[in-house]
Amino acid sequence: MLVFAGAIWNFLSQGGFEMIRMKIGIGALMIGLALSLVGCASWFPQAGVKQAGSVVTYLYPNAKEAPQLKPSVTYLRPPVRVGIAFVPGTGSRAGLTEPEKESLLERVKASFAHYDYIGDIEVIPTEYLRPGGGFANLEQVARMFNVEVMALLSYDQIQFNDTNSLSVLYWTIVGAYIVHGDQYDIQTMVDASVFDVRSHKLLFRAPGSSRIKGSASLAGFSEHSRAARVEGYNKAVDELIPRLQSELQTFKVRLKSDSSYRVENKPGYSGGGDFGWLGILIALSLAVVAYRARRKA
Amino acid sequence: MRLAIVLSLICGILACAPGEAVNWLSLDRHALLSGEVWRLWTGHLVHFSAMHAAEDIMLLFVVTAIAEREIGGWATGIALLVGAPLISLSLILLVPDLALYEGSSGLSAFLGFIVGALIWRRSPHLRFMIGCIGLVAVAKASLDATGFLAGFSSVPEGVRVAWQAHVIAWLIAAASMALVAQARSWMLASKKRRPYSIFGKEQGARS
């Protein structure tokens, strides 16, 4: 016991205290460095973001076989009342916010408002569509909003994130706020599928796509990429609208030859008093007759 | 000619008016039944499209100009003021499926029939020509009724040609002319009887 106490006294008297303090200091420094590195890593953007809402997943959630459509005649009664909605997204990252969706849908609505054979266009919030709700949910919503045809917008957006050579300057801390060392590449596809609610028939569809590339500093990357994602949707819808109008014209031509579609007037139809060019000829003939009658008199 | 110009101008201005104004003036069955009676007249002055308006305005201008020459501006104006609501009411009563009507061709048909009938009576040598014109007009209405001329109409898609308005206008014009003729014959008969019936003795004494 006396020997052990003597050894400890010897160790402390030869500078053992200083050694322990140094080792503790180095350990704390290492731990601090490691923690700060982990913190910085959490700043870095994720490898990519995917947002998707599929019309197939919404309408045929549990389909293991191809849907069987019975051969039937689809009746269209102009002016057709149309509902327009984004299909529900899957997962936690379901894409655009509701006001952003509404703004896009309003633009699509405005571009179709001048067609006489299209009646009211109702913008339907996505909350009314249940994920995987199928045609049963679609019919419920159509009844609720009193629409006969539904235009469902599905979307698929992928964001790829990469760093460029400038990102090496992030280690200067200031560089993380100034240098654009992060890049994004956002590819967006929006697809409008127009369904007759009663017959469940796909009338026509049209896609729109966009690609947006950009770069941002580490600190501003999240904000920049979010704005770019919204811009991606806007550009895709810009491309979608003329294509959808073109598809509508093609569908109108197809209606005349396709016997599975029939256009009928609604019980309360609109009537225009019209004699056409023949009426003007009749009136001019009457003017000639009146002139001759006056001359004779 | 003045009335023809004024009517054409009104229709032309309304053709350029915003959709809300046109909706407020068209012959809408439900709006009319809820008390918006001005639609009985104004429904004939608005049109579904620019093309529809252009054709109808040309037709109305020619027919109204002839009518003004034949029966005078005041008589044409009164005929239009009386004829327009009668055509509208008949359409509402006789065509229950018609929810909305726009177009001035009903008025043109109304005035055209009156002018044609007057010339028929005044100028027997032109009856063949008037008969031919009448037959073409009836054939046009029949083809519209069967839907054969659907592609040749100026009304936009989703809107049917309201041929009933033309037939009703002709019938109302015929009935109006018969009534006017009857009233004239009564007036003539009463004029002949007047010296003896009302002022018989005094007038007879003066003469």
mmCIF file of N, CA, C and O in Angstrom, chain A residues 86-158:
data_model
loop_
_atom_site.group_PDB
_atom_site.id
_atom_site.type_symbol
_atom_site.label_atom_id
_atom_site.label_comp_id
_atom_site.label_asym_id
_atom_site.label_seq_id
_atom_site.Cartn_x
_atom_site.Cartn_y
_atom_site.Cartn_z
ATOM 1 N N PHE A 86 -55.641 19.171 -59.843
ATOM 2 C CA PHE A 86 -54.398 18.404 -59.766
ATOM 3 C C PHE A 86 -54.707 17.110 -59.031
ATOM 4 O O PHE A 86 -55.441 17.128 -58.030
ATOM 5 N N VAL A 87 -54.180 16.007 -59.499
ATOM 6 C CA VAL A 87 -54.396 14.752 -58.780
ATOM 7 C C VAL A 87 -53.567 14.789 -57.491
ATOM 8 O O VAL A 87 -52.547 15.484 -57.428
ATOM 9 N N PRO A 88 -54.005 14.063 -56.455
ATOM 10 C CA PRO A 88 -53.244 14.101 -55.190
ATOM 11 C C PRO A 88 -51.848 13.510 -55.384
ATOM 12 O O PRO A 88 -51.675 12.542 -56.123
ATOM 13 N N GLY A 89 -50.880 14.116 -54.697
ATOM 14 C CA GLY A 89 -49.508 13.630 -54.792
ATOM 15 C C GLY A 89 -49.267 12.481 -53.834
ATOM 16 O O GLY A 89 -50.069 12.228 -52.931
ATOM 17 N N THR A 90 -48.168 11.791 -54.040
ATOM 18 C CA THR A 90 -47.842 10.670 -53.162
ATOM 19 C C THR A 90 -46.657 11.065 -52.279
ATOM 20 O O THR A 90 -45.781 11.796 -52.712
ATOM 21 N N GLY A 91 -46.654 10.574 -51.076
ATOM 22 C CA GLY A 91 -45.545 10.833 -50.169
ATOM 23 C C GLY A 91 -45.661 12.178 -49.491
ATOM 24 O O GLY A 91 -46.611 12.930 -49.702
ATOM 25 N N SER A 92 -44.656 12.469 -48.662
ATOM 26 C CA SER A 92 -44.711 13.713 -47.902
ATOM 27 C C SER A 92 -44.402 14.920 -48.783
ATOM 28 O O SER A 92 -44.900 15.997 -48.573
ATOM 29 N N ARG A 93 -43.544 14.713 -49.796
ATOM 30 C CA ARG A 93 -43.218 15.825 -50.695
ATOM 31 C C ARG A 93 -44.202 15.791 -51.853
ATOM 32 O O ARG A 93 -43.925 15.252 -52.926
ATOM 33 N N ALA A 94 -45.388 16.329 -51.629
ATOM 34 C CA ALA A 94 -46.452 16.218 -52.621
ATOM 35 C C ALA A 94 -46.463 17.377 -53.608
ATOM 36 O O ALA A 94 -47.393 17.556 -54.346
ATOM 37 N N GLY A 95 -45.429 18.189 -53.622
ATOM 38 C CA GLY A 95 -45.321 19.185 -54.669
ATOM 39 C C GLY A 95 -45.792 20.556 -54.275
ATOM 40 O O GLY A 95 -45.473 21.047 -53.196
ATOM 41 N N LEU A 96 -46.558 21.163 -55.192
ATOM 42 C CA LEU A 96 -46.944 22.567 -55.032
ATOM 43 C C LEU A 96 -47.887 22.779 -53.863
ATOM 44 O O LEU A 96 -48.616 21.867 -53.461
ATOM 45 N N THR A 97 -47.891 24.018 -53.381
ATOM 46 C CA THR A 97 -48.863 24.362 -52.341
ATOM 47 C C THR A 97 -50.205 24.613 -53.035
ATOM 48 O O THR A 97 -50.257 24.809 -54.249
ATOM 49 N N GLU A 98 -51.267 24.643 -52.248
ATOM 50 C CA GLU A 98 -52.606 24.786 -52.827
ATOM 51 C C GLU A 98 -52.780 26.116 -53.585
ATOM 52 O O GLU A 98 -53.324 26.113 -54.689
ATOM 53 N N PRO A 99 -52.311 27.260 -53.035
ATOM 54 C CA PRO A 99 -52.442 28.506 -53.818
ATOM 55 C C PRO A 99 -51.677 28.465 -55.135
ATOM 56 O O PRO A 99 -52.141 28.996 -56.139
ATOM 57 N N GLU A 100 -50.504 27.809 -55.122
ATOM 58 C CA GLU A 100 -49.731 27.696 -56.367
ATOM 59 C C GLU A 100 -50.475 26.843 -57.383
ATOM 60 O O GLU A 100 -50.536 27.170 -58.568
ATOM 61 N N LYS A 101 -51.066 25.756 -56.907
ATOM 62 C CA LYS A 101 -51.851 24.894 -57.797
ATOM 63 C C LYS A 101 -53.031 25.666 -58.378
ATOM 64 O O LYS A 101 -53.319 25.590 -59.565
ATOM 65 N N GLU A 102 -53.712 26.396 -57.502
ATOM 66 C CA GLU A 102 -54.897 27.149 -57.932
ATOM 67 C C GLU A 102 -54.528 28.182 -58.995
ATOM 68 O O GLU A 102 -55.244 28.354 -59.979
ATOM 69 N N SER A 103 -53.378 28.841 -58.783
ATOM 70 C CA SER A 103 -52.939 29.846 -59.752
ATOM 71 C C SER A 103 -52.676 29.210 -61.115
ATOM 72 O O SER A 103 -53.033 29.773 -62.153
ATOM 73 N N LEU A 104 -52.068 28.018 -61.134
ATOM 74 C CA LEU A 104 -51.809 27.324 -62.401
ATOM 75 C C LEU A 104 -53.123 26.902 -63.062
ATOM 76 O O LEU A 104 -53.317 27.059 -64.272
ATOM 77 N N LEU A 105 -54.042 26.381 -62.245
ATOM 78 C CA LEU A 105 -55.327 25.917 -62.786
ATOM 79 C C LEU A 105 -56.137 27.089 -63.345
ATOM 80 O O LEU A 105 -56.836 26.938 -64.348
ATOM 81 N N GLU A 106 -56.036 28.242 -62.690
ATOM 82 C CA GLU A 106 -56.751 29.429 -63.173
ATOM 83 C C GLU A 106 -56.241 29.830 -64.551
ATOM 84 O O GLU A 106 -57.019 30.287 -65.388
ATOM 85 N N ARG A 107 -54.945 29.648 -64.768
ATOM 86 C CA ARG A 107 -54.383 29.978 -66.092
ATOM 87 C C ARG A 107 -54.913 29.029 -67.154
ATOM 88 O O ARG A 107 -55.245 29.447 -68.259
ATOM 89 N N VAL A 108 -55.008 27.755 -66.818
ATOM 90 C CA VAL A 108 -55.564 26.784 -67.769
ATOM 91 C C VAL A 108 -57.036 27.121 -68.024
ATOM 92 O O VAL A 108 -57.501 27.116 -69.169
ATOM 93 N N LYS A 109 -57.742 27.450 -66.961
ATOM 94 C CA LYS A 109 -59.171 27.787 -67.074
ATOM 95 C C LYS A 109 -59.368 28.991 -68.002
ATOM 96 O O LYS A 109 -60.233 28.968 -68.882
ATOM 97 N N ALA A 110 -58.542 30.023 -67.811
ATOM 98 C CA ALA A 110 -58.683 31.249 -68.610
ATOM 99 C C ALA A 110 -58.477 30.978 -70.094
ATOM 100 O O ALA A 110 -59.124 31.595 -70.938
ATOM 101 N N SER A 111 -57.599 30.036 -70.405
ATOM 102 C CA SER A 111 -57.312 29.773 -71.817
ATOM 103 C C SER A 111 -58.422 28.977 -72.494
ATOM 104 O O SER A 111 -58.427 28.824 -73.709
ATOM 105 N N PHE A 112 -59.371 28.451 -71.720
ATOM 106 C CA PHE A 112 -60.471 27.681 -72.316
ATOM 107 C C PHE A 112 -61.824 28.352 -72.112
ATOM 108 O O PHE A 112 -62.845 27.786 -72.464
ATOM 109 N N ALA A 113 -61.792 29.560 -71.552
ATOM 110 C CA ALA A 113 -63.058 30.213 -71.207
ATOM 111 C C ALA A 113 -63.815 30.695 -72.439
ATOM 112 O O ALA A 113 -65.031 30.866 -72.382
ATOM 113 N N HIS A 114 -63.123 30.924 -73.558
ATOM 114 C CA HIS A 114 -63.787 31.531 -74.709
ATOM 115 C C HIS A 114 -64.453 30.515 -75.637
ATOM 116 O O HIS A 114 -65.051 30.899 -76.626
ATOM 117 N N TYR A 115 -64.347 29.243 -75.320
ATOM 118 C CA TYR A 115 -65.003 28.244 -76.171
ATOM 119 C C TYR A 115 -66.487 28.171 -75.824
ATOM 120 O O TYR A 115 -66.842 27.985 -74.657
ATOM 121 N N ASP A 116 -67.331 28.295 -76.867
ATOM 122 C CA ASP A 116 -68.776 28.329 -76.608
ATOM 123 C C ASP A 116 -69.302 26.984 -76.119
ATOM 124 O O ASP A 116 -70.285 26.930 -75.395
ATOM 125 N N TYR A 117 -68.672 25.914 -76.570
ATOM 126 C CA TYR A 117 -69.174 24.589 -76.201
ATOM 127 C C TYR A 117 -68.654 24.140 -74.831
ATOM 128 O O TYR A 117 -68.956 23.042 -74.394
ATOM 129 N N ILE A 118 -67.844 24.985 -74.213
ATOM 130 C CA ILE A 118 -67.418 24.699 -72.837
ATOM 131 C C ILE A 118 -68.167 25.666 -71.926
ATOM 132 O O ILE A 118 -68.081 26.885 -72.105
ATOM 133 N N GLY A 119 -68.908 25.106 -70.996
ATOM 134 C CA GLY A 119 -69.672 25.950 -70.071
ATOM 135 C C GLY A 119 -68.772 26.448 -68.956
ATOM 136 O O GLY A 119 -67.634 26.862 -69.191
ATOM 137 N N ASP A 120 -69.251 26.334 -67.754
ATOM 138 C CA ASP A 120 -68.453 26.776 -66.613
ATOM 139 C C ASP A 120 -67.269 25.828 -66.387
ATOM 140 O O ASP A 120 -67.402 24.615 -66.546
ATOM 141 N N ILE A 121 -66.141 26.403 -66.014
ATOM 142 C CA ILE A 121 -64.981 25.584 -65.648
ATOM 143 C C ILE A 121 -64.742 25.789 -64.151
ATOM 144 O O ILE A 121 -64.524 26.911 -63.707
ATOM 145 N N GLU A 122 -64.827 24.695 -63.412
ATOM 146 C CA GLU A 122 -64.666 24.774 -61.951
ATOM 147 C C GLU A 122 -63.251 24.340 -61.573
ATOM 148 O O GLU A 122 -62.826 23.241 -61.937
ATOM 149 N N VAL A 123 -62.569 25.202 -60.846
ATOM 150 C CA VAL A 123 -61.254 24.825 -60.307
ATOM 151 C C VAL A 123 -61.491 24.087 -58.988
ATOM 152 O O VAL A 123 -62.089 24.637 -58.063
ATOM 153 N N ILE A 124 -61.080 22.822 -58.955
ATOM 154 C CA ILE A 124 -61.374 21.983 -57.786
ATOM 155 C C ILE A 124 -60.096 21.801 -56.951
ATOM 156 O O ILE A 124 -59.084 21.303 -57.470
ATOM 157 N N PRO A 125 -60.127 22.197 -55.690
ATOM 158 C CA PRO A 125 -58.926 22.009 -54.839
ATOM 159 C C PRO A 125 -58.592 20.515 -54.674
ATOM 160 O O PRO A 125 -59.494 19.684 -54.613
ATOM 161 N N THR A 126 -57.310 20.230 -54.582
ATOM 162 C CA THR A 126 -56.864 18.828 -54.496
ATOM 163 C C THR A 126 -57.378 18.148 -53.225
ATOM 164 O O THR A 126 -57.498 16.920 -53.186
ATOM 165 N N GLU A 127 -57.684 18.945 -52.198
ATOM 166 C CA GLU A 127 -58.182 18.361 -50.945
ATOM 167 C C GLU A 127 -59.447 17.525 -51.167
ATOM 168 O O GLU A 127 -59.735 16.613 -50.395
ATOM 169 N N TYR A 128 -60.183 17.856 -52.215
ATOM 170 C CA TYR A 128 -61.422 17.117 -52.463
ATOM 171 C C TYR A 128 -61.154 15.754 -53.104
ATOM 172 O O TYR A 128 -62.032 14.910 -53.140
ATOM 173 N N LEU A 129 -59.946 15.561 -53.624
ATOM 174 C CA LEU A 129 -59.607 14.278 -54.246
ATOM 175 C C LEU A 129 -58.829 13.443 -53.238
ATOM 176 O O LEU A 129 -57.813 13.885 -52.711
ATOM 177 N N ARG A 130 -59.336 12.241 -52.992
ATOM 178 C CA ARG A 130 -58.691 11.357 -52.024
ATOM 179 C C ARG A 130 -57.581 10.578 -52.725
ATOM 180 O O ARG A 130 -57.826 10.056 -53.822
ATOM 181 N N PRO A 131 -56.375 10.487 -52.153
ATOM 182 C CA PRO A 131 -55.321 9.696 -52.817
ATOM 183 C C PRO A 131 -55.800 8.265 -53.063
ATOM 184 O O PRO A 131 -56.317 7.614 -52.155
ATOM 185 N N GLY A 132 -55.684 7.815 -54.292
ATOM 186 C CA GLY A 132 -56.140 6.469 -54.651
ATOM 187 C C GLY A 132 -57.651 6.335 -54.623
ATOM 188 O O GLY A 132 -58.179 5.233 -54.506
ATOM 189 N N GLY A 133 -58.348 7.452 -54.769
ATOM 190 C CA GLY A 133 -59.820 7.441 -54.660
ATOM 191 C C GLY A 133 -60.530 6.777 -55.812
ATOM 192 O O GLY A 133 -61.675 6.343 -55.670
ATOM 193 N N GLY A 134 -59.863 6.723 -56.978
ATOM 194 C CA GLY A 134 -60.459 6.066 -58.129
ATOM 195 C C GLY A 134 -61.641 6.840 -58.707
ATOM 196 O O GLY A 134 -61.914 7.988 -58.344
ATOM 197 N N PHE A 135 -62.355 6.156 -59.608
ATOM 198 C CA PHE A 135 -63.487 6.813 -60.263
ATOM 199 C C PHE A 135 -64.630 7.085 -59.293
ATOM 200 O O PHE A 135 -65.428 7.985 -59.531
ATOM 201 N N ALA A 136 -64.696 6.301 -58.223
ATOM 202 C CA ALA A 136 -65.766 6.534 -57.232
ATOM 203 C C ALA A 136 -65.601 7.932 -56.637
ATOM 204 O O ALA A 136 -66.561 8.701 -56.534
ATOM 205 N N ASN A 137 -64.364 8.270 -56.268
ATOM 206 C CA ASN A 137 -64.086 9.596 -55.717
ATOM 207 C C ASN A 137 -64.289 10.685 -56.777
ATOM 208 O O ASN A 137 -64.834 11.757 -56.494
ATOM 209 N N LEU A 138 -63.881 10.357 -58.010
ATOM 210 C CA LEU A 138 -64.024 11.327 -59.102
ATOM 211 C C LEU A 138 -65.511 11.655 -59.327
ATOM 212 O O LEU A 138 -65.879 12.816 -59.533
ATOM 213 N N GLU A 139 -66.345 10.625 -59.270
ATOM 214 C CA GLU A 139 -67.790 10.827 -59.465
ATOM 215 C C GLU A 139 -68.380 11.660 -58.326
ATOM 216 O O GLU A 139 -69.227 12.521 -58.562
ATOM 217 N N GLN A 140 -67.926 11.395 -57.116
ATOM 218 C CA GLN A 140 -68.398 12.178 -55.955
ATOM 219 C C GLN A 140 -68.096 13.670 -56.159
ATOM 220 O O GLN A 140 -68.957 14.526 -55.980
ATOM 221 N N VAL A 141 -66.852 13.914 -56.541
ATOM 222 C CA VAL A 141 -66.413 15.308 -56.713
ATOM 223 C C VAL A 141 -67.184 15.961 -57.869
ATOM 224 O O VAL A 141 -67.606 17.121 -57.778
ATOM 225 N N ALA A 142 -67.371 15.195 -58.955
ATOM 226 C CA ALA A 142 -68.100 15.727 -60.116
ATOM 227 C C ALA A 142 -69.534 16.080 -59.742
ATOM 228 O O ALA A 142 -70.067 17.096 -60.182
ATOM 229 N N ARG A 143 -70.137 15.225 -58.895
ATOM 230 C CA ARG A 143 -71.510 15.511 -58.441
ATOM 231 C C ARG A 143 -71.526 16.762 -57.561
ATOM 232 O O ARG A 143 -72.385 17.620 -57.681
ATOM 233 N N MET A 144 -70.532 16.847 -56.692
ATOM 234 C CA MET A 144 -70.472 17.968 -55.753
ATOM 235 C C MET A 144 -70.319 19.305 -56.484
ATOM 236 O O MET A 144 -70.944 20.302 -56.141
ATOM 237 N N PHE A 145 -69.473 19.299 -57.536
ATOM 238 C CA PHE A 145 -69.226 20.550 -58.260
ATOM 239 C C PHE A 145 -70.083 20.674 -59.525
ATOM 240 O O PHE A 145 -69.915 21.624 -60.289
ATOM 241 N N ASN A 146 -70.959 19.694 -59.749
ATOM 242 C CA ASN A 146 -71.861 19.696 -60.896
ATOM 243 C C ASN A 146 -71.099 19.857 -62.216
ATOM 244 O O ASN A 146 -71.307 20.802 -62.970
ATOM 245 N N VAL A 147 -70.165 18.946 -62.445
ATOM 246 C CA VAL A 147 -69.416 18.953 -63.705
ATOM 247 C C VAL A 147 -69.585 17.604 -64.399
ATOM 248 O O VAL A 147 -69.841 16.588 -63.758
ATOM 249 N N GLU A 148 -69.458 17.630 -65.717
ATOM 250 C CA GLU A 148 -69.646 16.397 -66.497
ATOM 251 C C GLU A 148 -68.317 15.818 -66.972
ATOM 252 O O GLU A 148 -68.204 14.629 -67.230
ATOM 253 N N VAL A 149 -67.346 16.706 -67.130
ATOM 254 C CA VAL A 149 -66.037 16.289 -67.637
ATOM 255 C C VAL A 149 -64.979 16.785 -66.654
ATOM 256 O O VAL A 149 -65.089 17.885 -66.123
ATOM 257 N N MET A 150 -63.981 15.921 -66.392
ATOM 258 C CA MET A 150 -62.916 16.322 -65.458
ATOM 259 C C MET A 150 -61.574 16.319 -66.183
ATOM 260 O O MET A 150 -61.225 15.336 -66.844
ATOM 261 N N ALA A 151 -60.869 17.414 -66.034
ATOM 262 C CA ALA A 151 -59.502 17.488 -66.547
ATOM 263 C C ALA A 151 -58.567 17.301 -65.354
ATOM 264 O O ALA A 151 -58.540 18.137 -64.449
ATOM 265 N N LEU A 152 -57.868 16.162 -65.334
ATOM 266 C CA LEU A 152 -56.977 15.845 -64.204
ATOM 267 C C LEU A 152 -55.530 16.118 -64.601
ATOM 268 O O LEU A 152 -55.053 15.611 -65.620
ATOM 269 N N LEU A 153 -54.867 16.922 -63.811
ATOM 270 C CA LEU A 153 -53.469 17.256 -64.093
ATOM 271 C C LEU A 153 -52.555 16.413 -63.205
ATOM 272 O O LEU A 153 -52.583 16.546 -61.984
ATOM 273 N N SER A 154 -51.809 15.555 -63.851
ATOM 274 C CA SER A 154 -50.814 14.794 -63.096
ATOM 275 C C SER A 154 -49.460 15.473 -63.308
ATOM 276 O O SER A 154 -49.287 16.202 -64.281
ATOM 277 N N TYR A 155 -48.537 15.219 -62.407
ATOM 278 C CA TYR A 155 -47.253 15.914 -62.504
ATOM 279 C C TYR A 155 -46.135 15.021 -62.017
ATOM 280 O O TYR A 155 -46.350 14.093 -61.233
ATOM 281 N N ASP A 156 -44.971 15.305 -62.517
ATOM 282 C CA ASP A 156 -43.782 14.547 -62.111
ATOM 283 C C ASP A 156 -42.594 15.496 -62.212
ATOM 284 O O ASP A 156 -42.260 15.946 -63.298
ATOM 285 N N GLN A 157 -42.001 15.819 -61.088
ATOM 286 C CA GLN A 157 -40.880 16.759 -61.091
ATOM 287 C C GLN A 157 -39.697 16.137 -60.360
ATOM 288 O O GLN A 157 -39.840 15.641 -59.245
ATOM 289 N N ILE A 158 -38.567 16.166 -61.030
ATOM 290 C CA ILE A 158 -37.339 15.638 -60.404
ATOM 291 C C ILE A 158 -36.301 16.748 -60.363
ATOM 292 O O ILE A 158 -36.092 17.438 -61.362
#
